[in-house]
Each structure stands twice: as structure tokens, then as C-alpha cells.
XYZ file of C-alpha atoms in Angstrom:
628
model
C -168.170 10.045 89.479
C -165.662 12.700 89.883
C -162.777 10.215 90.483
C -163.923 8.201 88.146
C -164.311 10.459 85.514
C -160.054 11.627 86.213
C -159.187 8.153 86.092
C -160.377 7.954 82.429
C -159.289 11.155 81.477
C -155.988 10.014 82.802
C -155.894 6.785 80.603
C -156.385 8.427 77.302
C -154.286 10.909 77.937
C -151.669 8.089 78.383
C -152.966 6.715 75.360
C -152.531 9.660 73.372
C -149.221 10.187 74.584
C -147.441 6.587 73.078
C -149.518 7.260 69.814
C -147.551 10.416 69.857
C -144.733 8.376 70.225
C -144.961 5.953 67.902
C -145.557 8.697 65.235
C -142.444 10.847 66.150
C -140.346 7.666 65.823
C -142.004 7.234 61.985
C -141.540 10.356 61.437
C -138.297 10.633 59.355
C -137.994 14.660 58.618
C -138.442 16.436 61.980
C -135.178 17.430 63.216
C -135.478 15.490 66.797
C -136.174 11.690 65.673
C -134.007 10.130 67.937
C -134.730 10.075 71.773
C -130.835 9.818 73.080
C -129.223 12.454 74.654
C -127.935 15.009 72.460
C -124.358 16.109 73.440
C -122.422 18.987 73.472
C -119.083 19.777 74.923
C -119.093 23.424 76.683
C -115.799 24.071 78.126
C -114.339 21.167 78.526
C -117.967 19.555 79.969
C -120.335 17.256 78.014
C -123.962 18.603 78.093
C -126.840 16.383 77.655
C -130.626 17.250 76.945
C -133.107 14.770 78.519
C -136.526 14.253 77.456
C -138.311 14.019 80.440
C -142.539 13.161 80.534
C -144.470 15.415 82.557
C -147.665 14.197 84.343
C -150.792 14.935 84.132
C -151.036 17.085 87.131
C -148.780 19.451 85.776
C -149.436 19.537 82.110
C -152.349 22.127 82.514
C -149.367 24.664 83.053
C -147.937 24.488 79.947
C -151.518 24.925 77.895
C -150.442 29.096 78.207
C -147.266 28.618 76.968
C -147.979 26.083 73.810
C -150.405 29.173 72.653
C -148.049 31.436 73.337
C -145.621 29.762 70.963
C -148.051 28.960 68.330
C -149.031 33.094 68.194
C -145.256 34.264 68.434
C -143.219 31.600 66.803
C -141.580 34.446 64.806
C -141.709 36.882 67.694
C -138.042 37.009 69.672
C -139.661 39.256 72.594
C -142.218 36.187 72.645
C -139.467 33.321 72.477
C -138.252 35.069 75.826
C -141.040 35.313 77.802
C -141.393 31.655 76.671
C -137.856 30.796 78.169
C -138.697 32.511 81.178
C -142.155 30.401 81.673
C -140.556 26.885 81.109
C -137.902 27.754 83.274
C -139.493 28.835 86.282
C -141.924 25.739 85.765
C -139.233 23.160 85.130
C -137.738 24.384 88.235
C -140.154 22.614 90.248
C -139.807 19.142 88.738
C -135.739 19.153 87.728
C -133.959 16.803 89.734
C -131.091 17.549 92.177
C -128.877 16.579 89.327
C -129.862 18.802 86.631
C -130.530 21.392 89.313
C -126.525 21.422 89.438
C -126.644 22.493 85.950
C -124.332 25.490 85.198
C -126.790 28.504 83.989
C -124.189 29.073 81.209
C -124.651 25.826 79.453
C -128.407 25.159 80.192
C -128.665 29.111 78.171
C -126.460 28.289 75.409
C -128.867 25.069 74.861
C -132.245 26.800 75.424
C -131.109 29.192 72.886
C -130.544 26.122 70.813
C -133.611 24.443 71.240
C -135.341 27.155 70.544
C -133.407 28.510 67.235
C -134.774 25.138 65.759
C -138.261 24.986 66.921
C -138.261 28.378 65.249
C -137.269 27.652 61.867
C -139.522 24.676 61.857
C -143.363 25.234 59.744
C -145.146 23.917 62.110
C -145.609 23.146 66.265
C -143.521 19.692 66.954
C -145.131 18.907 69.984
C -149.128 19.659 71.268
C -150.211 20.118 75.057
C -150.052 16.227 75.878
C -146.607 16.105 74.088
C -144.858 18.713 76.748
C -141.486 17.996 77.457
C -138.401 19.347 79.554
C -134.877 19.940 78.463
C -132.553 19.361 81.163
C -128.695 19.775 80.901
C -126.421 17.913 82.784
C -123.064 18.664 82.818
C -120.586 16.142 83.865
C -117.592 14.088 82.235
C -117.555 11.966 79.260
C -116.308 9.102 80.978
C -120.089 9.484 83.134
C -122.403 10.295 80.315
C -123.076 6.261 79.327
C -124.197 5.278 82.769
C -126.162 8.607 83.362
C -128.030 8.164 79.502
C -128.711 4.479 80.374
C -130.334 5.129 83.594
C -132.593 7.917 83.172
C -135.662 7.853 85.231
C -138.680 7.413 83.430
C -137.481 7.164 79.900
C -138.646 3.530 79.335
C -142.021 4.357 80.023
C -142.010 7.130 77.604
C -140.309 5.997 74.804
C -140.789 2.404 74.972
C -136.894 1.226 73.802
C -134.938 -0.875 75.610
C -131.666 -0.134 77.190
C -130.270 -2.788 74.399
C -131.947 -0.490 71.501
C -130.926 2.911 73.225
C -127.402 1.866 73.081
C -127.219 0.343 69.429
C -128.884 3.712 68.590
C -126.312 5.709 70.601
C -123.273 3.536 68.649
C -124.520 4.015 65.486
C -124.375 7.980 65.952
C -121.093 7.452 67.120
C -119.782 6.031 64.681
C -121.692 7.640 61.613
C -120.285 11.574 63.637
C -116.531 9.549 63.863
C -116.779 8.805 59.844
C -117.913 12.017 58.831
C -115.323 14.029 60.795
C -112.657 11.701 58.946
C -113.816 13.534 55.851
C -113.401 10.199 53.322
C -115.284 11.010 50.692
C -113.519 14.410 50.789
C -110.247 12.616 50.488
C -111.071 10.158 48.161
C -111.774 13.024 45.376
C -108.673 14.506 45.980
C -107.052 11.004 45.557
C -108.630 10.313 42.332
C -107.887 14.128 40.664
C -104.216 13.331 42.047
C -104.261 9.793 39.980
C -106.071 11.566 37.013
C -103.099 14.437 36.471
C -100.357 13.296 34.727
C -97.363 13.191 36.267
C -94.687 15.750 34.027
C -92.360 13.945 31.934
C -88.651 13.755 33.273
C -86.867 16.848 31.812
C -83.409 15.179 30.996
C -80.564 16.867 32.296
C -78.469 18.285 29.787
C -74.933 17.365 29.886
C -72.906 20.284 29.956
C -70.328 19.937 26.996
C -66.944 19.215 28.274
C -64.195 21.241 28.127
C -61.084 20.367 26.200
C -57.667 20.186 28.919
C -55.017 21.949 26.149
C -52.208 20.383 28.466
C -54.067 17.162 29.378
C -52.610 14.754 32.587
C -49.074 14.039 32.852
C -48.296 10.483 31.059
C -44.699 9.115 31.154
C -42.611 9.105 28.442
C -42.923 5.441 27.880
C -46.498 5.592 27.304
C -46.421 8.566 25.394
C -43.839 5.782 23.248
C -41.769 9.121 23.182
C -37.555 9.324 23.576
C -35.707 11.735 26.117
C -35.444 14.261 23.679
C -39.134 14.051 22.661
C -38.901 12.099 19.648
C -41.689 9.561 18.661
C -40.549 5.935 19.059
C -41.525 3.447 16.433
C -44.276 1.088 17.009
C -43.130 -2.596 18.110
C -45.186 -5.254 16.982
C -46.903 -7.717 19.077
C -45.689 -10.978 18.921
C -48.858 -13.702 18.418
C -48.937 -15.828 21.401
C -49.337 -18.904 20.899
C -51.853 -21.218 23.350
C -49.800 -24.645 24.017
C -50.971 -27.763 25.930
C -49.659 -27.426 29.684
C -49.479 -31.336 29.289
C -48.506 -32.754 25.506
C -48.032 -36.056 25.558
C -44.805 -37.706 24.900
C -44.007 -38.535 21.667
C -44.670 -42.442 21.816
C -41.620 -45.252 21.757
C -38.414 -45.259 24.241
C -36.962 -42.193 25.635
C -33.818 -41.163 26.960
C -32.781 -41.585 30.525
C -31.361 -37.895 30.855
C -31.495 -36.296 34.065
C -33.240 -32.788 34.520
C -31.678 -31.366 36.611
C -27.485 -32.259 36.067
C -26.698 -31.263 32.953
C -23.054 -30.224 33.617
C -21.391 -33.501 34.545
C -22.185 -36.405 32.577
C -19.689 -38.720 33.879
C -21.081 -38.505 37.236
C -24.298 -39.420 35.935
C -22.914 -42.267 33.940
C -21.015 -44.041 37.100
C -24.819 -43.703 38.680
C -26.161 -45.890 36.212
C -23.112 -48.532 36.141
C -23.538 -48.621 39.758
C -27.301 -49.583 39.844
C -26.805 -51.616 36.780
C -24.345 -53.685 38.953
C -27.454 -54.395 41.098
C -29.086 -57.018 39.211
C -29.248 -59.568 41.840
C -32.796 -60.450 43.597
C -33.745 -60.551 46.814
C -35.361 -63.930 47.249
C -38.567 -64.191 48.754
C -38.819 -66.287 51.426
C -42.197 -67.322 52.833
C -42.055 -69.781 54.855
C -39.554 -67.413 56.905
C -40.831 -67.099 60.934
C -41.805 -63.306 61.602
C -40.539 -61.542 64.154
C -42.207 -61.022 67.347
C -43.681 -57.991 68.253
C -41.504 -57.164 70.914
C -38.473 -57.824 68.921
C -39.905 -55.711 65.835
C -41.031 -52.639 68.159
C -36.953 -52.667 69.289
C -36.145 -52.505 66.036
C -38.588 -49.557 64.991
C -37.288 -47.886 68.041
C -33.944 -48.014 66.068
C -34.427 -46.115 63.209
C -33.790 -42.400 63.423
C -34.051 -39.448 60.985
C -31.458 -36.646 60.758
C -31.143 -33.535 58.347
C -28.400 -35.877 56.006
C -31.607 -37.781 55.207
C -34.199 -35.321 54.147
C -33.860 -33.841 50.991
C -36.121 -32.299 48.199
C -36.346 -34.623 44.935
C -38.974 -33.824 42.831
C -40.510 -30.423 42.301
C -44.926 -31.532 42.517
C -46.302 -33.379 45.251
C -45.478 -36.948 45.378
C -47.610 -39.721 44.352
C -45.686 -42.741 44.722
C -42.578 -44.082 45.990
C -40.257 -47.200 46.122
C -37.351 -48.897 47.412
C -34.709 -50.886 45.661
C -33.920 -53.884 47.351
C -30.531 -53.556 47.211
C -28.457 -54.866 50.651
C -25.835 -52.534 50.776
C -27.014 -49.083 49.268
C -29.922 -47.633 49.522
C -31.716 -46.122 46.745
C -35.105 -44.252 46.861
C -37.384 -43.590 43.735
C -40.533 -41.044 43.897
C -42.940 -40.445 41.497
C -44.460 -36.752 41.278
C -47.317 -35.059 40.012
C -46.224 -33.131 37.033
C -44.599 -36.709 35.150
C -41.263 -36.576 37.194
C -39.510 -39.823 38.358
C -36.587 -38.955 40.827
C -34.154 -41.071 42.387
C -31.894 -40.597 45.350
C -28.714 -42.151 46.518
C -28.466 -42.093 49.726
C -25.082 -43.933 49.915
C -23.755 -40.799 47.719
C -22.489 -37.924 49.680
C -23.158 -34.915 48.906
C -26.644 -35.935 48.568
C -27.186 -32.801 46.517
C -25.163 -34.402 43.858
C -27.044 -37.937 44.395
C -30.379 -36.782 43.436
C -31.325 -37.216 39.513
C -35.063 -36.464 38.232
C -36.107 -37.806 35.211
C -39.270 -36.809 32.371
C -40.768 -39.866 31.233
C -44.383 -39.100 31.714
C -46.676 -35.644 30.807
C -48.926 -36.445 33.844
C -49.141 -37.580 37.409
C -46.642 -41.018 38.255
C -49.957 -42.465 40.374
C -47.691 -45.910 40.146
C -43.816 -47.059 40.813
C -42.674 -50.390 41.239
C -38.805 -52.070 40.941
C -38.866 -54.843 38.755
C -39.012 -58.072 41.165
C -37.016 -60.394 38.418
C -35.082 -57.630 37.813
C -34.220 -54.819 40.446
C -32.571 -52.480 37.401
C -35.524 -51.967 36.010
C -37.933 -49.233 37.241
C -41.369 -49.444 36.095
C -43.524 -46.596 35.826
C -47.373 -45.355 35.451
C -48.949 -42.650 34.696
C -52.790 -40.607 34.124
C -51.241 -39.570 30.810
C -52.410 -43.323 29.792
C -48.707 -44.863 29.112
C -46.731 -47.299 31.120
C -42.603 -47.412 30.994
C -39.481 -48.811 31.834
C -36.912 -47.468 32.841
C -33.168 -49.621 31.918
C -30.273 -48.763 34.159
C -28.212 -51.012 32.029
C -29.602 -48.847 28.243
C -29.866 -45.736 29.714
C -33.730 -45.019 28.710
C -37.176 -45.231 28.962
C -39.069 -48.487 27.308
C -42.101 -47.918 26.608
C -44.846 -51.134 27.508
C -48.214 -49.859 27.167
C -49.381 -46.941 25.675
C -53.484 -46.075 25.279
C -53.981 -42.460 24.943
C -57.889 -42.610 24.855
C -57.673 -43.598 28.909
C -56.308 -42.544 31.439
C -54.126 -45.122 33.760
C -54.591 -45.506 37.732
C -52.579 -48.826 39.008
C -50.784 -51.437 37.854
C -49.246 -55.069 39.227
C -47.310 -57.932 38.287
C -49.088 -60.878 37.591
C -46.260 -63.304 37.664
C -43.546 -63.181 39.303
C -40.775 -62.583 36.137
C -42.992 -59.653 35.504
C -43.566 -60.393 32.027
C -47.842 -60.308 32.189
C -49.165 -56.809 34.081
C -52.561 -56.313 35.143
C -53.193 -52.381 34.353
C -56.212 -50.746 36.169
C -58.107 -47.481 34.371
C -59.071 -44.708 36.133
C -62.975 -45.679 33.607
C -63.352 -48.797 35.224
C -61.403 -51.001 32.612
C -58.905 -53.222 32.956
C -56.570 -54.069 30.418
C -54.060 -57.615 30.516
C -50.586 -56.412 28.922
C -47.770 -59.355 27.878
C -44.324 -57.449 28.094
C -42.880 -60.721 25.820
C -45.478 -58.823 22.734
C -43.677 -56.824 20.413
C -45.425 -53.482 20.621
C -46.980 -51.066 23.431
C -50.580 -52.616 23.185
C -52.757 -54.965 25.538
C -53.810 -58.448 25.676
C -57.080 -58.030 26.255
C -59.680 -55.165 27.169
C -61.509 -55.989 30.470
C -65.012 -53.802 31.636
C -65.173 -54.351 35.260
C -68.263 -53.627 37.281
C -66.280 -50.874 38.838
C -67.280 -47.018 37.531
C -63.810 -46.385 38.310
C -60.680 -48.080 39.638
C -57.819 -46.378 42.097
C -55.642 -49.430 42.906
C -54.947 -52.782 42.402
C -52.874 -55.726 44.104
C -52.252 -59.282 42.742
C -52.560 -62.283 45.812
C -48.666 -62.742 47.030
C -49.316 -66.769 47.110
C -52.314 -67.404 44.500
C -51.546 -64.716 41.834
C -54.998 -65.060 39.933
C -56.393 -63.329 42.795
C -56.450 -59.652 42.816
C -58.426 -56.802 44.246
C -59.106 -53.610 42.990
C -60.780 -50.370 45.004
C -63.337 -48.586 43.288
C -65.471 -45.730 44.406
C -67.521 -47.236 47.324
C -66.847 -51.105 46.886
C -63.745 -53.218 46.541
C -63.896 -56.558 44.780
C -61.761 -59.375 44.142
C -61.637 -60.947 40.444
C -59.742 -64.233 39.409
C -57.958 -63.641 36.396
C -59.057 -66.979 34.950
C -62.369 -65.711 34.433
C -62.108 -62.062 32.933
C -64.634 -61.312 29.910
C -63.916 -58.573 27.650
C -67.799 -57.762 27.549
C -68.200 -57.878 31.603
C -66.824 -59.478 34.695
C -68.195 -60.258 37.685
C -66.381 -60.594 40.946
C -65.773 -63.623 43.087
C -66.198 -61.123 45.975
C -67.259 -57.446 47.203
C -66.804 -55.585 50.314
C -69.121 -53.055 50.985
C -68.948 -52.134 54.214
C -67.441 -49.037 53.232
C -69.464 -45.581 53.305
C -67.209 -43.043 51.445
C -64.585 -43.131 48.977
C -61.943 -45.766 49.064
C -58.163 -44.760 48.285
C -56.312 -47.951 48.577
C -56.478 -51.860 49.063
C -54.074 -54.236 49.469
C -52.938 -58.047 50.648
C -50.599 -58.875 52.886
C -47.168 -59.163 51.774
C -46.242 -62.867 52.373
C -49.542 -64.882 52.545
C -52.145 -62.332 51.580
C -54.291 -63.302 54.423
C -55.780 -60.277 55.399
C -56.378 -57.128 53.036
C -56.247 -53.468 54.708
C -58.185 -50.753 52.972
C -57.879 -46.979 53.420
C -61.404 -45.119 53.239
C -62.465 -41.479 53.044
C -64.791 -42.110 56.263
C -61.892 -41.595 58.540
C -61.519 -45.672 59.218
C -58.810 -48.637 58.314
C -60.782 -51.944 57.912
C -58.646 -55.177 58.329
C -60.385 -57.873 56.429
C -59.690 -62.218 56.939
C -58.802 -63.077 53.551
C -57.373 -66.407 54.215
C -59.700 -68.412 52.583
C -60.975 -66.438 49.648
C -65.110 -67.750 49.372
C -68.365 -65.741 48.684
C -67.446 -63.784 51.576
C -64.666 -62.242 53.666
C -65.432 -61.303 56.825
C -64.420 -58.177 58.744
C -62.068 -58.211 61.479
C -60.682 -55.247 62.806
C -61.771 -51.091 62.450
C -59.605 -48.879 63.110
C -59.909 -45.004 63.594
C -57.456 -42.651 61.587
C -58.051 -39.482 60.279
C -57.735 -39.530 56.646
C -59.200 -36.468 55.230
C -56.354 -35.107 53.799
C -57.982 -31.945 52.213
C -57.495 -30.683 48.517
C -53.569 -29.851 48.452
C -52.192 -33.144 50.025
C -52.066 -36.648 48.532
C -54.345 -39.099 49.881
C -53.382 -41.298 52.534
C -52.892 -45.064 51.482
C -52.360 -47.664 53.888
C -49.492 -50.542 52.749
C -47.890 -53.434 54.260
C -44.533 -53.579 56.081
C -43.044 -56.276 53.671
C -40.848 -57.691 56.872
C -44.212 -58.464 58.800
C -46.982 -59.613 58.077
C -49.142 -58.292 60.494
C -48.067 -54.866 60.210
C -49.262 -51.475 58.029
C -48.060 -48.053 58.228
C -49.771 -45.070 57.132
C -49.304 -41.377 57.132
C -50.848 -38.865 60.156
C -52.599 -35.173 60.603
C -51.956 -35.736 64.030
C -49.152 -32.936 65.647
C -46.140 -33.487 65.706
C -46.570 -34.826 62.373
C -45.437 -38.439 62.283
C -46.155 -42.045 60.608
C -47.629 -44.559 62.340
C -47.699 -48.148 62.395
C -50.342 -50.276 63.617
C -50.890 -54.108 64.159
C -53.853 -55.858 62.307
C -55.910 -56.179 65.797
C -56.482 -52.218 65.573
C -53.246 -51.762 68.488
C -50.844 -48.806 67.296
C -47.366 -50.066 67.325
C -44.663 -47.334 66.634
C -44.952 -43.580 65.434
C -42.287 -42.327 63.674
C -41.633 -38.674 64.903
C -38.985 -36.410 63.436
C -39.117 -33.610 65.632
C -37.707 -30.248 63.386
C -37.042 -32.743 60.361
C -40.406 -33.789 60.255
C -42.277 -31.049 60.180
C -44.797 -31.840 57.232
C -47.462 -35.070 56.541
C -45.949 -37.816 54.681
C -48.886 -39.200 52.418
C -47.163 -41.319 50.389
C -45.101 -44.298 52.493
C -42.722 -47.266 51.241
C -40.510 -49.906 53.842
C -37.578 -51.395 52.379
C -38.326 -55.713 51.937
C -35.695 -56.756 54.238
C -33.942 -53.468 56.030
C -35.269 -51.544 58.749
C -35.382 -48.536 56.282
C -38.585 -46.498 56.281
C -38.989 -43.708 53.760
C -42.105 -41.155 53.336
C -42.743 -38.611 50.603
C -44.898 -35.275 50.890
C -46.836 -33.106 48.940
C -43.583 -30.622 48.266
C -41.033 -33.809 46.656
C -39.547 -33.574 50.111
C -38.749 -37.480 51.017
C -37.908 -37.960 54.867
C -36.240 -41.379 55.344
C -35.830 -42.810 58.695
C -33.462 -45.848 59.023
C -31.290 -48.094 62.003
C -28.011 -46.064 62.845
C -26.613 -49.357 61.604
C -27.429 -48.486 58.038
C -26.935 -45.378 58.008
């Protein structure tokens, strides 16, 4: 009955004990709710109090000292007899580990533990409820695994190890907040945003102080004489803001040179000579050209020497010609700022052979000698007129005048050059009848073109011609122009950039070369001129040219058919000639004459006389030592 009677006292006592429990974890005011370790770092050590259960055996010890404490809570003498009693009875249940306990610590936490169970009303804890503090001192890094693994804790306090630590964490953190005083700086931050910041106090200029000799000034701005003397005030002259290109008053214009004033008779035996001149050079088609073998010996001929390079006009040059003449050799240019010049080779000193004339306000994009009559010069210009300029008179007729556009090319339609075909740099076209009294057109043409930079009538079948625009060349047939709109009979588009130039083949007009802005030379089978030409030959050539040069243009040797030259950016700088299957036949190379790129190219019809104009009026002409 005995043992059976300690068994059941045993089992409510273990009863009471989790009721206990349960009610200390309700209980939100005592001081001690939560059953983790509490921590406290003594010199440089983390100290940690574990509740430990005491068995039954032992708990009849401890009835003394509860009374003890109820009787003397406020008594200090009793509080250390009270210390003295738990420790000597703890000692017998302590484990080795908290035995290791420095006495230092576990005083300095008794003393705490009992400082709050002190100022507390009433008992925390009755007989059943006895409990041991034991302090462990060890390192943080060691306090987790030793709190987690506490013997006997999960049978006293019920939580899991899950629970222990999500109660631990949240004590963490809510200690790590509150030593980050927040709330503490958050009212300082808002009195800081409250005050008003102190208007800017402007700085006061201090006053300046009047110089009584001032800076030294010369005596011309002063407007003062040597002797000190005030100067009287000149008065400004109103400038006055002029066109940098007037146009030229309209109707014929005198063939006076620029640049020789001084001797008029040597300019008058210039003209009589060239007037002389008046026979043609017949065309002959049906003539055999020259093999290449033959024609590459006589390119190998012609030479250049310092006697035949000489500056002519003062712009870049635009356009060039030469006069057919047999036995002298005369060179025309056409420059950027209006200038025609001409130069006489056969004249020595070729200083006094050059003559530049004024007949246009603008750019000379245009220059052809008069194929029924080689003393006429014929001229055009972006200032929108077209002239003529007489050896024989001594001036410069004026054929076509529109000063609402602005000219780009021009051709003969027949061969007595009496009808011209006049291309606009708008797109328009205009048909102009030399035989008309007056300096109007024929007829008005709108193309299909936005904008037109050259044009060439068919050698053979001169109702033919071909114009380059902007991206597309077409042919036309003059037969069929419409002032309202015309069509094309054809268009090439295989070009990808801007096209400079496009013309036929001297003699039969068989083929058409064009000069594009995509670095290529396109050869073209216009023999039979259908609803389509096709392509026959690309060739590479660098033709970006850049802003200050002229733009390369590709032309015709008139000798041979089969032949184009063209200017270079290659180094040495030279102009090349290449053969309609893409092969490159001759480069001219001048060595210290040549020494700049020749945009602008022209071959005499029937000499081996080659002559090439850059963008300074400097004309480099290379010619057989026969001729020279």
C-alpha cells in the first residue's frame, strides 16, 4: 500500500507541476514568462540561467527554504541564508558543466535573481514549482547548441526545439531593434524637418572703389593726339550687305579677259587666231578602232612635264574641253565661281596664253565646243543661263536664260547644234531652238526624275538620250516628251547610292558607263535600246571624293570606243583608263607634276592629248612628245 500510495502521490504531483506550467506561460505580467535562457555577458563570457525540474525525491528540501522566503522576503540577512541553502543543495544535482561555473558570475546572477523575486508582491513559484538557476559560462558561438539541448527541458516545459528557437529569434531581434534606438531617431528627424531652415543672408557687395588713374589705354583708344588733344569722332560708314552671287545682267556680254588688262593687242591676235579655226573635224564612224595593243603604245606615249601644268582658273574646276583643232591645242575649263578660262598651249610663255573670262555668277557645271562650229564655246551654268561665247564677235551670246531654276547639263540634239536639250538641277527639262529670236525654251518638260545631274544625246539615233538622276538613270525619246509628264522608254536601277554621271559611247552609243557614289563603274549593253538594258561589266573604283573635291565622272575616250577614263584617290595620284570588260588599261602618273586628283577629265577627238582639271584651276595635260 505503501508503494502504491508514492506512486500516486508521484502522479499528481506531476500533474500539478504542467498545470503550473501552463499557467506561467498565460501569465503575461510576471517578470520570467519566457523559459529560454536568459543571457548575460560577464567579462567577455555569455552566462546563461537554466531552469532545471527537480524530482520528487528532492523537493522535500526546499519546503524550509520556500517558508523561509515567504517570512523574510524583505529581510536581506534572510535573502542570504537563502542563497546559502539553495546553493549547498543545488550542489548535489548541478551537472559537471555548470559545476565549471565561475563563482563570480553564478554571484552576480544569484544576486540578480534574487533582487527581482524581491520586488515582486507575491511568491512566483510554490514547493512543487522549485527550480535551479544554473550559469554556464562559455562562448557565444556555443550558447545555441547548449540552449537547444538541455536535459530535461522538454519534459518540463512542453515546447519544442522548433518553438524554443522562434522564441529565442524573436528576442533577438526585438533586443537588436531597440538598441538601434528608431523611434528615438525618428523624433529627432521630424523636429529637424519641422525647423525652418534660416533664410540665405545675401552677401552684401562691398561698394567698389573708384581707380582715380584707371588702366593704361593707348592713345588711339583714348581717340587722343601725341600731345593729348581729343581727336574728332569719325563716322561709321553704313555697310552695305551685297549678293556674293548677282546675276548677270541678262543679253550678250563682252568677251574681256580678267586677268590681262594691260595688252589688248595680244588678246586680240588670240581671238583672230581661234577665229581662223572654223573648220570641223568630221566624224567618221564607220572608221576601224585601234587595237588594244596599238592604243596602250600610244598611251604609253604621252608624257607630262612642268611646261604643261599651269593654274587657269581661280575655284575648283567643274568642267573642261578640248578644241578640235589639228595643229594647236587649246584647253577650256569651267570653274566654280562663273569663270571660263582658256589656255594656249601652242603660246609660249604660257603665262601670257592663259585668258579667264566672267560670263556666269555661278558654278560652269557644263562646257562644250560647238561641233558645227569649233569657234564657238558654249557654256552652262547653276545661275540658270546658258551662253555663247563668239571668237569671231568678241562676246558672250546669251541662249537661254530662266532665273527661277537652276541649270545642271546640257547637249546637242542635232548635230548643227541649233536644238539643245537643257537638264534642271528640279527635275525639268526644257527643249531650247537656238534659230528663236530670244533666250527662252521650246517647251517645259517634268521628268520623273526629282533631280537631274547629266545628260547625253545617242551619237547615232539622236532622239535617244539619258539623263542621271538621284538613284535611277533613264532613257527618254525625244519624240515623246509631254510638258505635263514623261515617262521613260527605260530605267536602270541597279544603282544603290547617288549617281554623278552617265554617258554613251562616243561613236555607236552601244554601251553607257555610269559613275555612282557606291564606289562602282557599271558598263551597260545599250546596243539595242528595248524595255531593258542589261548589265555587263562592274567595276571597282573609289569614288568618294569627300566635300572639297569635284565628283568623279567617268567619260569616253572619243578615239575608242571601248575605252573610259576617270580620275583616282589612289597614291601616286594618277588617271586611269579602263576597257569596258572591267580590265584597267593605262594610268597616267605624273610623278612631282601630278601631285593632286584630277576630277574633272577631257581627251582630245582625234590626238593623243589627255588633259585633267582639279579642284585648285590647276589643269595637268599629258600629250605624245610628237605634239608637244
Amino acid at each position: 500500500m505503501s508503494g502504491s500510495d508514492a506512486a500516486a502521490e508521484k502522479a499528481e504531483s506531476r500533474q500539478r507541476l504542467q498545470v503550473k506550467v501552463n499557467e506561467y506561460k498565460e501569465n503575461q505580467n510576471i517578470a520570467y514568462v519566457s523559459l529560454r535562457p536568459v543571457q548575460t555577458t560577464l567579462l567577455g563570457k555569455t552566462a546563461k540561467v537554466y531552469l532545471v525540474p527537480f524530482s520528487l525525491s528532492n523537493l522535500d528540501q526546499f519546503k524550509s527554504s520556500k517558508s523561509l522566503i515567504e517570512k523574510n522576503s524583505n529581510n536581506e540577512v534572510a535573502c542570504k541564508k537563502y542563497k546559502t541553502t539553495i546553493k549547498k543543495t543545488c550542489g548535489s544535482i548541478l551537472t559537471p558543466k555548470m559545476k565549471a561555473t565561475s563563482s563570480k558570475a553564478e554571484a552576480t546572477l544569484q544576486t540578480s535573481f534574487l533582487d527581482v523575486h524581491t520586488e515582486s508582491n507575491k511568491p512566483q513559484y510554490s514547493n512543487s514549482d522549485a527550480v535551479i538557476l544554473g550559469v554556464d559560462m562559455e562562448s557565444s558561438q556555443d550558447g545555441d547548441s547548449d540552449e537547444d539541448t538541455t536535459p530535461g527541458l522538454d519534459d518540463f516545459s512542453g515546447l519544442s526545439p522548433y518553438e524554443r528557437k522562434r522564441l529565442k529569434n524573436i528576442s533577438e531581434n526585438a533586443n537588436f531593434f531597440a538598441s538601434l534606438h528608431l523611434s528615438e531617431s525618428a523624433a529627432r528627424l521630424r523636429e529637424m524637418i519641422k525647423k525652418r531652415q534660416p533664410p540665405e543672408s545675401k552677401r552684401k557687395k562691398p561698394k567698389k572703389t573708384t581707380n582715380e588713374i584707371g588702366c593704361r589705354r593707348s592713345m588711339r583708344l583714348l581717340n587722343v593726339d601725341p600731345s593729348g588733344a581729343s581727336l574728332p569722332a569719325t563716322p561709321k560708314q553704313p555697310t552695305l550687305v551685297a549678293d556674293e552671287t548677282p546675276l548677270l545682267p541678262p543679253g550678250p556680254l563682252e568677251m574681256a579677259p580678267k586677268t590681262r588688262d594691260d595688252n589688248k593687242e595680244l588678246f586680240k591676235g588670240f581671238l583672230q587666231t581661234w577665229t581662223a579655226m572654223s573648220k570641223t573635224s568630221t566624224k567618221n564612224t564607220e572608221k576601224e578602232l585601234s587595237s588594244i595593243k596599238s592604243y596602250k603604245a600610244n598611251l604609253n606615249g604621252m608624257v607630262i612635264s612642268q611646261d604643261t601644268v599651269q593654274k587657269v582658273t581661280k575655284g575648283p574646276i567643274f568642267s573642261m574641253a578640248l578644241h578640235p583643232s589639228e595643229t594647236r591645242t587649246l584647253v577650256a575649263a569651267g570653274a566654280k565661281f562663273g569663270q571660263v578660262g582658256l589656255w594656249d598651249l601652242t603660246q609660249q610663255p604660257k603665262e601670257d596664253a592663259v585668258y579667264v573670262f566672267q560670263p556666269h555668277s555661278q558654278s560652269v557645271s557644263c562646257l562644250y565646243f560647238s561641233p558645227a562650229n569649233p569657234a564657238h564655246i558654249l557654256s552652262l551654268s547653276y545661275d540658270g543661263t546658258l551662253r555663247c561665247g563668239d571668237f569671231s564677235r568678241g562676246i558672250f551670246e546669251e541662249v537661254y536664260r530662266n532665273e527661277r531654276s537652276s541649270f545642271s547639263s546640257f547637249d546637242f540634239l542635232v548635230e548643227d547644234a541649233s536644238t539643245l536639250i537643257v537638264a534642271h538641277w528640279d527635275g525639268n527639262m526644257s527643249l531650247v531652238d537656238r534659230r528663236t529670236p530670244g533666250a527662252s525654251y521650246e517647251k517645259l518638260i517634268n521628268s520623273s526624275l526629282a533631280k537631274i545631274r547629266t545628260i547625253h544625246v545617242h551619237p547615232v539615233h539622236r532622239q535617244y538620250f539619258i539623263t542621271a538622276g538621284l538613284r535611277d538613270v533613264h532613257i527618254y525619246d525625244a519624240r515623246r516628251l509631254d510638258a505635263r509628264g514623261s515617262q521613260p522608254l527605260i530605267s536602270l536601277t541597279e544603282h544603290t547610292k547617288s549617281i554623278a554621271s552617265a554617258y554613251f559611247s562616243p561613236l555607236t552609243g552601244n554601251r553607257v558607263v555610269t559613275t555612282c557614289a557606291d564606289c562602282k563603274l557599271r558598263i551597260f549593253d545599250s546596243n539595242c535600246i528595248s524595255s531593258q538594258i542589261p548589265l555587263l561589266t562592274t567595276i571597282r573604283h573609289n569614288t568618294i571624293t569627300g566635300r572639297w573635291l569635284t565628283r568623279f565622272q567617268a567619260v569616253w575616250d572619243p578615239k575608242q570606243e571601248d575605252c573610259f577614263m576617270i580620275g583616282s584617290m589612289a597614291y601616286p595620284r594618277r588617271v586611269e583608263i579602263f576597257h569596258e570588260a572591267g580590265k584597267s588599261i593605262h594610268s597616267f602618273l605624273g610623278g612631282e607634276c601630278l601631285a593632286s586628283v584630277c576630277s574633272i577629265n577631257a581627251m582630245h577627238p582625234t590626238r593623243y592629248i589627255m588633259a585633267g582639271g582639279n579642284s585648285s584651276g590647276k589643269i595637268h595635260v599629258f600629250m605624245s612628245e610628237t605634239n608637244c
